[in-house]
Amino acid sequence: MTDMKKSKIVITGGAGFVGSYVVEQLIDDGFENIVIVDNLFRGSRENIKESLLTGKATLIEGDIKDRNLLDNLFSGCDYCIHLAALRITHCAEHPREALETMYDGTFNVLEACVKHKVKKIIFSSTASIYGQADKFPTDELHHPYNNYTLYGAAKMANELMLRSFERMYGLPYIALRYFNIYGPRMDTFGKYTEVLIRWYRMIKEGKAPLIYGDGKQTMDFIYVGEVAKATIMALKSDCKNEVFNVAFGKETSLYELCNLLLKAMCSNLKPQFVDVPLERRKVEVFKRKADVSKAKKLLAFRAEISLGEGLTNLVKWLDSLEMTK
Ligand SMILES: NC(=O)c1ccc[n+]([C@@H]2O[C@H](COP(=O)([O-])OP(=O)(O)OC[C@H]3O[C@@H](n4cnc5c(N)ncnc54)[C@H](O)[C@@H]3O)[C@@H](O)[C@H]2O)c1
């Protein structure tokens, strides 16, 4: 393991939400040669400021569509954590960009891994590949045919590319299907701010948080730090050529989530139910609950940070942003 910590790790998308935690935890763990490649389309230097100051991580501002850049970066690389991707909504609005980043970009990363004899690649897949699952808890063998999103299609294609590259060239891989990630540094300013951020703002203004519909839709929330932990455990593990769900393994309804957020913000307000606005009527996923037993068994990973605790961290961070406004 001592040797592994000296190895060169290339992290695509490492300046993003999840990536910035992965970089931080790798440094805390003793890794000292981390190369982040990120085009800063969504990520930022601010996210990785502390990590860059340690001198153990460097940021190359570049794009995974740039094959020459990847060829240079991957020279001498031992491991790769491939996180760079576009968001689900962005893929739907700009399908060709999705093709270029998610399919071609990932292909470029895999090609560079093979050329430079990378020992293992960890890939960030998603629960979106299940679409609205038929079975709960949903295990990794669940079929992908309920997915109707281009983002989910690209991630599934990426997993299949990994399988074929392993078979053709012997490139070892692990694909992690992340579920609903939340925590400090999550997107607050995008066009599609997440429900938690919308509620946070309403509660701050003393207004009852609005729940569209009956609030019974469920998700399987996992704290961002735990996702980073699972990613590093997958990297360090002897396990290879496997796919894992990365989730808490517990479903939480939007109604419960709203109440937990109110509690984390010490608010006495009550959620208010309203009709779903027209533009939001096409909800494709009503229920999510992952089977997390495979990750527990093969990677010894189990999420431990409760939603209440994680939301308290999120609120602290959001409050700190408010203060700097
Ligand atoms: N956040 C979630 O809830 C969630 C859930 C499931 C899966 N995932 C997956 O986990 C990974 C990390 O997600 P995140 O939430 O940190 O997203 P993010 O958008 O914060 O991070 C992705 C990073 O990739 C960078 N990037 C995008 N296109 C690039 C390109 N062409 N070249 C180089 N860099 C590029 C962005 O600038 C960003 O920093 C992604 O692959 C995402 O699909 C996330």
Coordinates of N, CA and C in Angstrom, one line a residue, residues 76-205:
G76 N 3.1 7.7 -17.6 CA 3.5 7.4 -16.2 C 2.4 7.3 -15.2
C77 N 1.1 7.3 -15.7 CA 0.0 7.2 -14.8 C -0.3 5.7 -14.4
D78 N -0.5 5.6 -13.1 CA -0.8 4.2 -12.5 C -2.3 3.9 -12.4
Y79 N -3.0 4.9 -12.0 CA -4.5 4.7 -11.8 C -5.3 5.9 -12.3
C80 N -6.5 5.6 -12.7 CA -7.4 6.7 -13.2 C -8.7 6.7 -12.5
I81 N -9.2 7.8 -12.1 CA -10.6 7.9 -11.5 C -11.3 8.9 -12.5
H82 N -12.3 8.3 -13.2 CA -12.9 9.0 -14.3 C -14.3 9.6 -13.9
L83 N -14.3 10.9 -13.6 CA -15.5 11.5 -13.1 C -16.1 12.5 -14.1
A84 N -15.3 13.0 -15.0 CA -15.8 14.1 -15.9 C -17.0 13.6 -16.7
A85 N -18.1 14.4 -16.6 CA -19.3 14.1 -17.3 C -20.2 15.4 -17.4
L86 N -21.2 15.3 -18.2 CA -22.2 16.4 -18.2 C -23.4 16.0 -17.4
R87 N -24.1 16.9 -16.8 CA -25.3 16.6 -16.0 C -26.4 16.1 -16.9
I88 N -27.3 15.4 -16.3 CA -28.4 14.7 -17.0 C -29.3 15.7 -17.8
T89 N -29.5 16.9 -17.2 CA -30.3 17.9 -17.9 C -29.6 18.5 -19.1
H90 N -28.3 18.7 -18.9 CA -27.4 19.2 -20.0 C -27.4 18.3 -21.1
C91 N -27.3 17.0 -20.8 CA -27.3 16.0 -21.9 C -28.6 16.0 -22.7
A92 N -29.7 16.2 -22.0 CA -31.0 16.3 -22.7 C -31.1 17.5 -23.6
E93 N -30.5 18.6 -23.1 CA -30.7 19.9 -23.9 C -29.6 20.0 -25.0
H94 N -28.5 19.3 -24.8 CA -27.4 19.4 -25.8 C -26.9 18.0 -26.1
P95 N -27.7 17.2 -26.8 CA -27.4 15.8 -27.0 C -26.0 15.6 -27.7
R96 N -25.7 16.5 -28.7 CA -24.4 16.3 -29.3 C -23.2 16.5 -28.4
E97 N -23.4 17.4 -27.5 CA -22.3 17.6 -26.5 C -22.2 16.4 -25.6
A98 N -23.3 15.8 -25.3 CA -23.3 14.5 -24.5 C -22.5 13.5 -25.3
L99 N -22.8 13.4 -26.6 CA -22.1 12.4 -27.4 C -20.6 12.6 -27.3
E100 N -20.2 13.9 -27.5 CA -18.8 14.2 -27.5 C -18.1 14.0 -26.2
T101 N -18.7 14.4 -25.1 CA -18.0 14.3 -23.8 C -18.2 12.9 -23.2
M102 N -19.4 12.4 -23.2 CA -19.7 11.2 -22.5 C -19.2 9.9 -23.2
Y103 N -19.5 9.9 -24.5 CA -19.1 8.7 -25.3 C -17.6 8.9 -25.8
D104 N -17.4 9.9 -26.6 CA -16.0 10.1 -27.2 C -15.0 10.4 -26.1
G105 N -15.4 11.3 -25.2 CA -14.4 11.6 -24.1 C -14.0 10.4 -23.3
T106 N -15.0 9.6 -22.9 CA -14.7 8.4 -22.2 C -13.9 7.4 -23.0
F107 N -14.2 7.3 -24.2 CA -13.4 6.5 -25.1 C -11.9 6.9 -25.1
N108 N -11.7 8.3 -25.2 CA -10.4 8.8 -25.2 C -9.6 8.4 -23.9
V109 N -10.4 8.5 -22.8 CA -9.8 8.2 -21.5 C -9.4 6.8 -21.4
L110 N -10.3 5.9 -21.9 CA -9.9 4.4 -21.9 C -8.7 4.1 -22.8
E111 N -8.7 4.8 -23.9 CA -7.6 4.5 -24.9 C -6.3 5.0 -24.2
A112 N -6.3 6.1 -23.6 CA -5.1 6.6 -22.9 C -4.7 5.6 -21.8
C113 N -5.7 5.1 -21.1 CA -5.4 4.1 -20.0 C -4.7 2.9 -20.5
V114 N -5.2 2.4 -21.7 CA -4.6 1.2 -22.3 C -3.2 1.5 -22.7
K115 N -3.0 2.6 -23.5 CA -1.7 3.0 -24.0 C -0.7 3.1 -22.9
H116 N -1.1 3.7 -21.8 CA -0.1 3.9 -20.7 C -0.1 2.9 -19.6
K117 N -0.8 1.8 -19.9 CA -0.8 0.6 -19.0 C -1.3 0.9 -17.6
V118 N -2.3 1.7 -17.5 CA -2.9 2.0 -16.2 C -3.4 0.7 -15.5
K119 N -3.1 0.7 -14.2 CA -3.4 -0.6 -13.5 C -4.8 -0.8 -13.2
K120 N -5.6 0.3 -13.1 CA -7.0 0.2 -12.8 C -7.7 1.5 -13.0
I121 N -8.9 1.5 -13.5 CA -9.7 2.7 -13.7 C -11.0 2.6 -12.9
I122 N -11.3 3.6 -12.1 CA -12.6 3.7 -11.4 C -13.5 4.7 -12.2
F123 N -14.7 4.2 -12.5 CA -15.6 5.0 -13.3 C -16.9 5.4 -12.5
S124 N -17.3 6.6 -12.6 CA -18.5 7.1 -11.9 C -19.7 6.8 -12.8
S125 N -20.4 5.8 -12.5 CA -21.7 5.5 -13.2 C -22.8 6.1 -12.4
T126 N -24.0 5.7 -12.6 CA -25.2 6.3 -12.0 C -26.4 5.4 -11.8
A127 N -27.2 5.7 -10.8 CA -28.5 5.0 -10.6 C -29.4 5.3 -11.8
S128 N -29.1 6.3 -12.6 CA -30.0 6.7 -13.7 C -30.1 5.5 -14.7
I129 N -29.1 4.7 -14.7 CA -29.2 3.6 -15.7 C -30.3 2.6 -15.4
Y130 N -30.9 2.6 -14.2 CA -32.0 1.8 -13.9 C -33.3 2.4 -14.3
G131 N -33.3 3.8 -14.5 CA -34.6 4.4 -14.7 C -35.5 4.2 -13.5
Q132 N -36.8 4.0 -13.8 CA -37.7 3.6 -12.7 C -37.6 2.1 -12.5
A133 N -36.8 1.7 -11.5 CA -36.6 0.2 -11.3 C -37.9 -0.6 -11.1
D134 N -37.8 -1.8 -11.4 CA -39.0 -2.7 -11.2 C -38.9 -3.4 -9.8
K135 N -37.6 -3.5 -9.3 CA -37.5 -4.3 -8.1 C -36.7 -3.5 -7.0
F136 N -37.1 -3.7 -5.7 CA -36.5 -3.0 -4.6 C -36.2 -3.9 -3.5
P137 N -35.1 -3.8 -2.8 CA -34.0 -2.9 -3.2 C -33.4 -3.3 -4.5
T138 N -33.0 -2.3 -5.3 CA -32.5 -2.6 -6.6 C -31.0 -3.1 -6.6
D139 N -30.8 -4.2 -7.1 CA -29.4 -4.7 -7.1 C -28.7 -4.5 -8.5
E140 N -27.4 -4.7 -8.6 CA -26.6 -4.4 -9.8 C -27.0 -5.2 -11.0
L141 N -27.8 -6.3 -10.8 CA -28.1 -7.1 -11.9 C -29.4 -6.6 -12.6
H142 N -30.0 -5.6 -12.0 CA -31.3 -5.1 -12.5 C -31.0 -4.6 -14.0
H143 N -32.0 -4.8 -14.9 CA -31.8 -4.5 -16.3 C -31.8 -2.9 -16.5
P144 N -31.2 -2.5 -17.6 CA -31.2 -1.0 -17.8 C -32.3 -0.5 -18.7
Y145 N -33.3 -1.3 -19.0 CA -34.2 -0.9 -20.1 C -35.3 0.0 -19.6
N146 N -35.4 0.4 -18.4 CA -36.3 1.4 -17.9 C -35.7 2.8 -18.0
N147 N -34.5 2.9 -18.4 CA -33.9 4.2 -18.5 C -34.2 4.8 -19.9
Y148 N -34.7 6.0 -19.9 CA -35.0 6.7 -21.2 C -34.2 7.9 -21.4
T149 N -33.2 8.2 -20.5 CA -32.4 9.4 -20.6 C -31.2 9.2 -21.4
L150 N -30.7 10.2 -22.1 CA -29.5 10.1 -22.9 C -28.3 9.9 -22.0
Y151 N -28.4 10.6 -20.8 CA -27.3 10.6 -19.8 C -27.2 9.1 -19.3
G152 N -28.3 8.5 -19.0 CA -28.3 7.1 -18.5 C -27.8 6.2 -19.6
A153 N -28.2 6.5 -20.8 CA -27.7 5.6 -21.9 C -26.2 5.7 -22.1
A154 N -25.7 6.9 -22.0 CA -24.2 7.1 -22.1 C -23.5 6.4 -21.0
K155 N -24.0 6.5 -19.8 CA -23.3 5.9 -18.6 C -23.3 4.4 -18.8
M156 N -24.5 3.8 -19.3 CA -24.5 2.4 -19.5 C -23.5 2.0 -20.6
A157 N -23.5 2.8 -21.7 CA -22.6 2.5 -22.8 C -21.1 2.6 -22.2
N158 N -20.9 3.5 -21.3 CA -19.5 3.6 -20.8 C -19.2 2.4 -20.0
E159 N -20.1 1.9 -19.2 CA -19.9 0.6 -18.4 C -19.6 -0.5 -19.4
L160 N -20.3 -0.6 -20.5 CA -20.1 -1.6 -21.5 C -18.7 -1.5 -22.2
M161 N -18.3 -0.2 -22.4 CA -17.0 0.1 -23.0 C -15.9 -0.5 -22.0
L162 N -16.1 -0.3 -20.7 CA -15.2 -0.7 -19.8 C -15.0 -2.3 -19.9
R163 N -16.2 -2.9 -19.9 CA -16.2 -4.4 -20.0 C -15.4 -4.8 -21.3
S164 N -15.7 -4.2 -22.4 CA -15.0 -4.6 -23.6 C -13.5 -4.3 -23.6
F165 N -13.2 -3.1 -23.0 CA -11.7 -2.8 -23.0 C -11.0 -3.8 -22.0
E166 N -11.7 -4.2 -21.0 CA -11.1 -5.2 -20.1 C -10.8 -6.5 -20.9
R167 N -11.8 -6.9 -21.7 CA -11.7 -8.1 -22.4 C -10.7 -8.0 -23.5
M168 N -10.7 -6.8 -24.2 CA -9.8 -6.7 -25.4 C -8.3 -6.4 -24.9
Y169 N -8.2 -5.6 -23.9 CA -6.8 -5.1 -23.5 C -6.4 -5.4 -22.1
G170 N -7.3 -6.1 -21.3 CA -6.9 -6.4 -19.9 C -6.9 -5.2 -19.0
L171 N -7.7 -4.1 -19.3 CA -7.7 -2.9 -18.5 C -8.6 -3.2 -17.3
P172 N -8.1 -3.3 -16.1 CA -9.0 -3.6 -14.9 C -9.8 -2.4 -14.6
Y173 N -11.1 -2.6 -14.2 CA -12.0 -1.4 -13.9 C -12.9 -1.7 -12.7
I174 N -13.4 -0.7 -12.2 CA -14.6 -0.8 -11.3 C -15.6 0.3 -11.7
A175 N -16.8 0.0 -11.8 CA -17.8 1.1 -12.1 C -18.7 1.2 -10.9
L176 N -18.9 2.5 -10.5 CA -19.7 2.7 -9.2 C -20.9 3.5 -9.6
R177 N -22.1 2.9 -9.3 CA -23.4 3.5 -9.7 C -23.8 4.4 -8.5
Y178 N -23.4 5.7 -8.5 CA -23.8 6.6 -7.5 C -25.3 6.9 -7.5
F179 N -25.9 7.0 -6.3 CA -27.3 7.3 -6.2 C -27.4 8.8 -6.0
N180 N -28.3 9.3 -5.1 CA -28.6 10.8 -5.0 C -27.6 11.4 -4.1
I181 N -26.6 12.1 -4.6 CA -25.6 12.7 -3.8 C -25.9 14.1 -3.4
Y182 N -25.6 14.4 -2.1 CA -25.9 15.8 -1.6 C -24.7 16.1 -0.7
G183 N -24.6 17.4 -0.4 CA -23.6 17.9 0.6 C -23.0 19.2 0.1
P184 N -22.1 19.8 1.0 CA -21.5 21.0 0.6 C -20.8 20.9 -0.7
R185 N -20.8 22.0 -1.5 CA -20.3 22.2 -2.9 C -21.3 21.6 -3.9
M186 N -22.5 21.2 -3.5 CA -23.4 20.8 -4.5 C -23.8 22.0 -5.3
D187 N -24.4 21.8 -6.4 CA -24.7 22.9 -7.3 C -25.8 23.8 -6.7
T188 N -25.5 25.1 -6.6 CA -26.5 26.0 -6.0 C -27.0 27.0 -7.0
F189 N -26.3 27.2 -8.1 CA -26.6 28.3 -8.9 C -27.1 27.9 -10.3
G190 N -27.0 26.6 -10.6 CA -27.4 26.2 -11.9 C -28.8 26.5 -12.3
K191 N -29.2 26.2 -13.5 CA -30.5 26.4 -14.0 C -31.5 25.5 -13.3
Y192 N -31.0 24.3 -12.9 CA -31.9 23.3 -12.3 C -31.4 23.1 -10.9
T193 N -31.5 24.1 -10.0 CA -31.0 23.8 -8.6 C -31.8 22.7 -8.0
E194 N -31.2 22.0 -7.2 CA -31.8 20.8 -6.6 C -32.9 21.3 -5.6
V195 N -33.8 20.4 -5.3 CA -34.9 20.7 -4.5 C -34.4 21.2 -3.1
L196 N -33.4 20.6 -2.6 CA -32.9 21.0 -1.3 C -32.5 22.5 -1.2
I197 N -31.9 23.0 -2.3 CA -31.4 24.3 -2.4 C -32.7 25.3 -2.5
R198 N -33.6 24.9 -3.2 CA -34.9 25.7 -3.4 C -35.5 25.8 -2.0
W199 N -35.7 24.7 -1.3 CA -36.3 24.7 0.0 C -35.5 25.6 1.0
Y200 N -34.1 25.4 0.9 CA -33.3 26.1 1.9 C -33.6 27.6 1.7
R201 N -33.6 28.1 0.5 CA -33.8 29.5 0.2 C -35.2 30.0 0.7
M202 N -36.2 29.1 0.5 CA -37.6 29.5 1.0 C -37.6 29.6 2.5
I203 N -37.0 28.6 3.2 CA -37.0 28.6 4.7 C -36.2 29.8 5.2
K204 N -35.1 30.1 4.5 CA -34.3 31.3 5.0 C -35.2 32.6 4.9
E205 N -36.1 32.6 3.9 CA -36.9 33.8 3.7 C -38.2 33.7 4.6

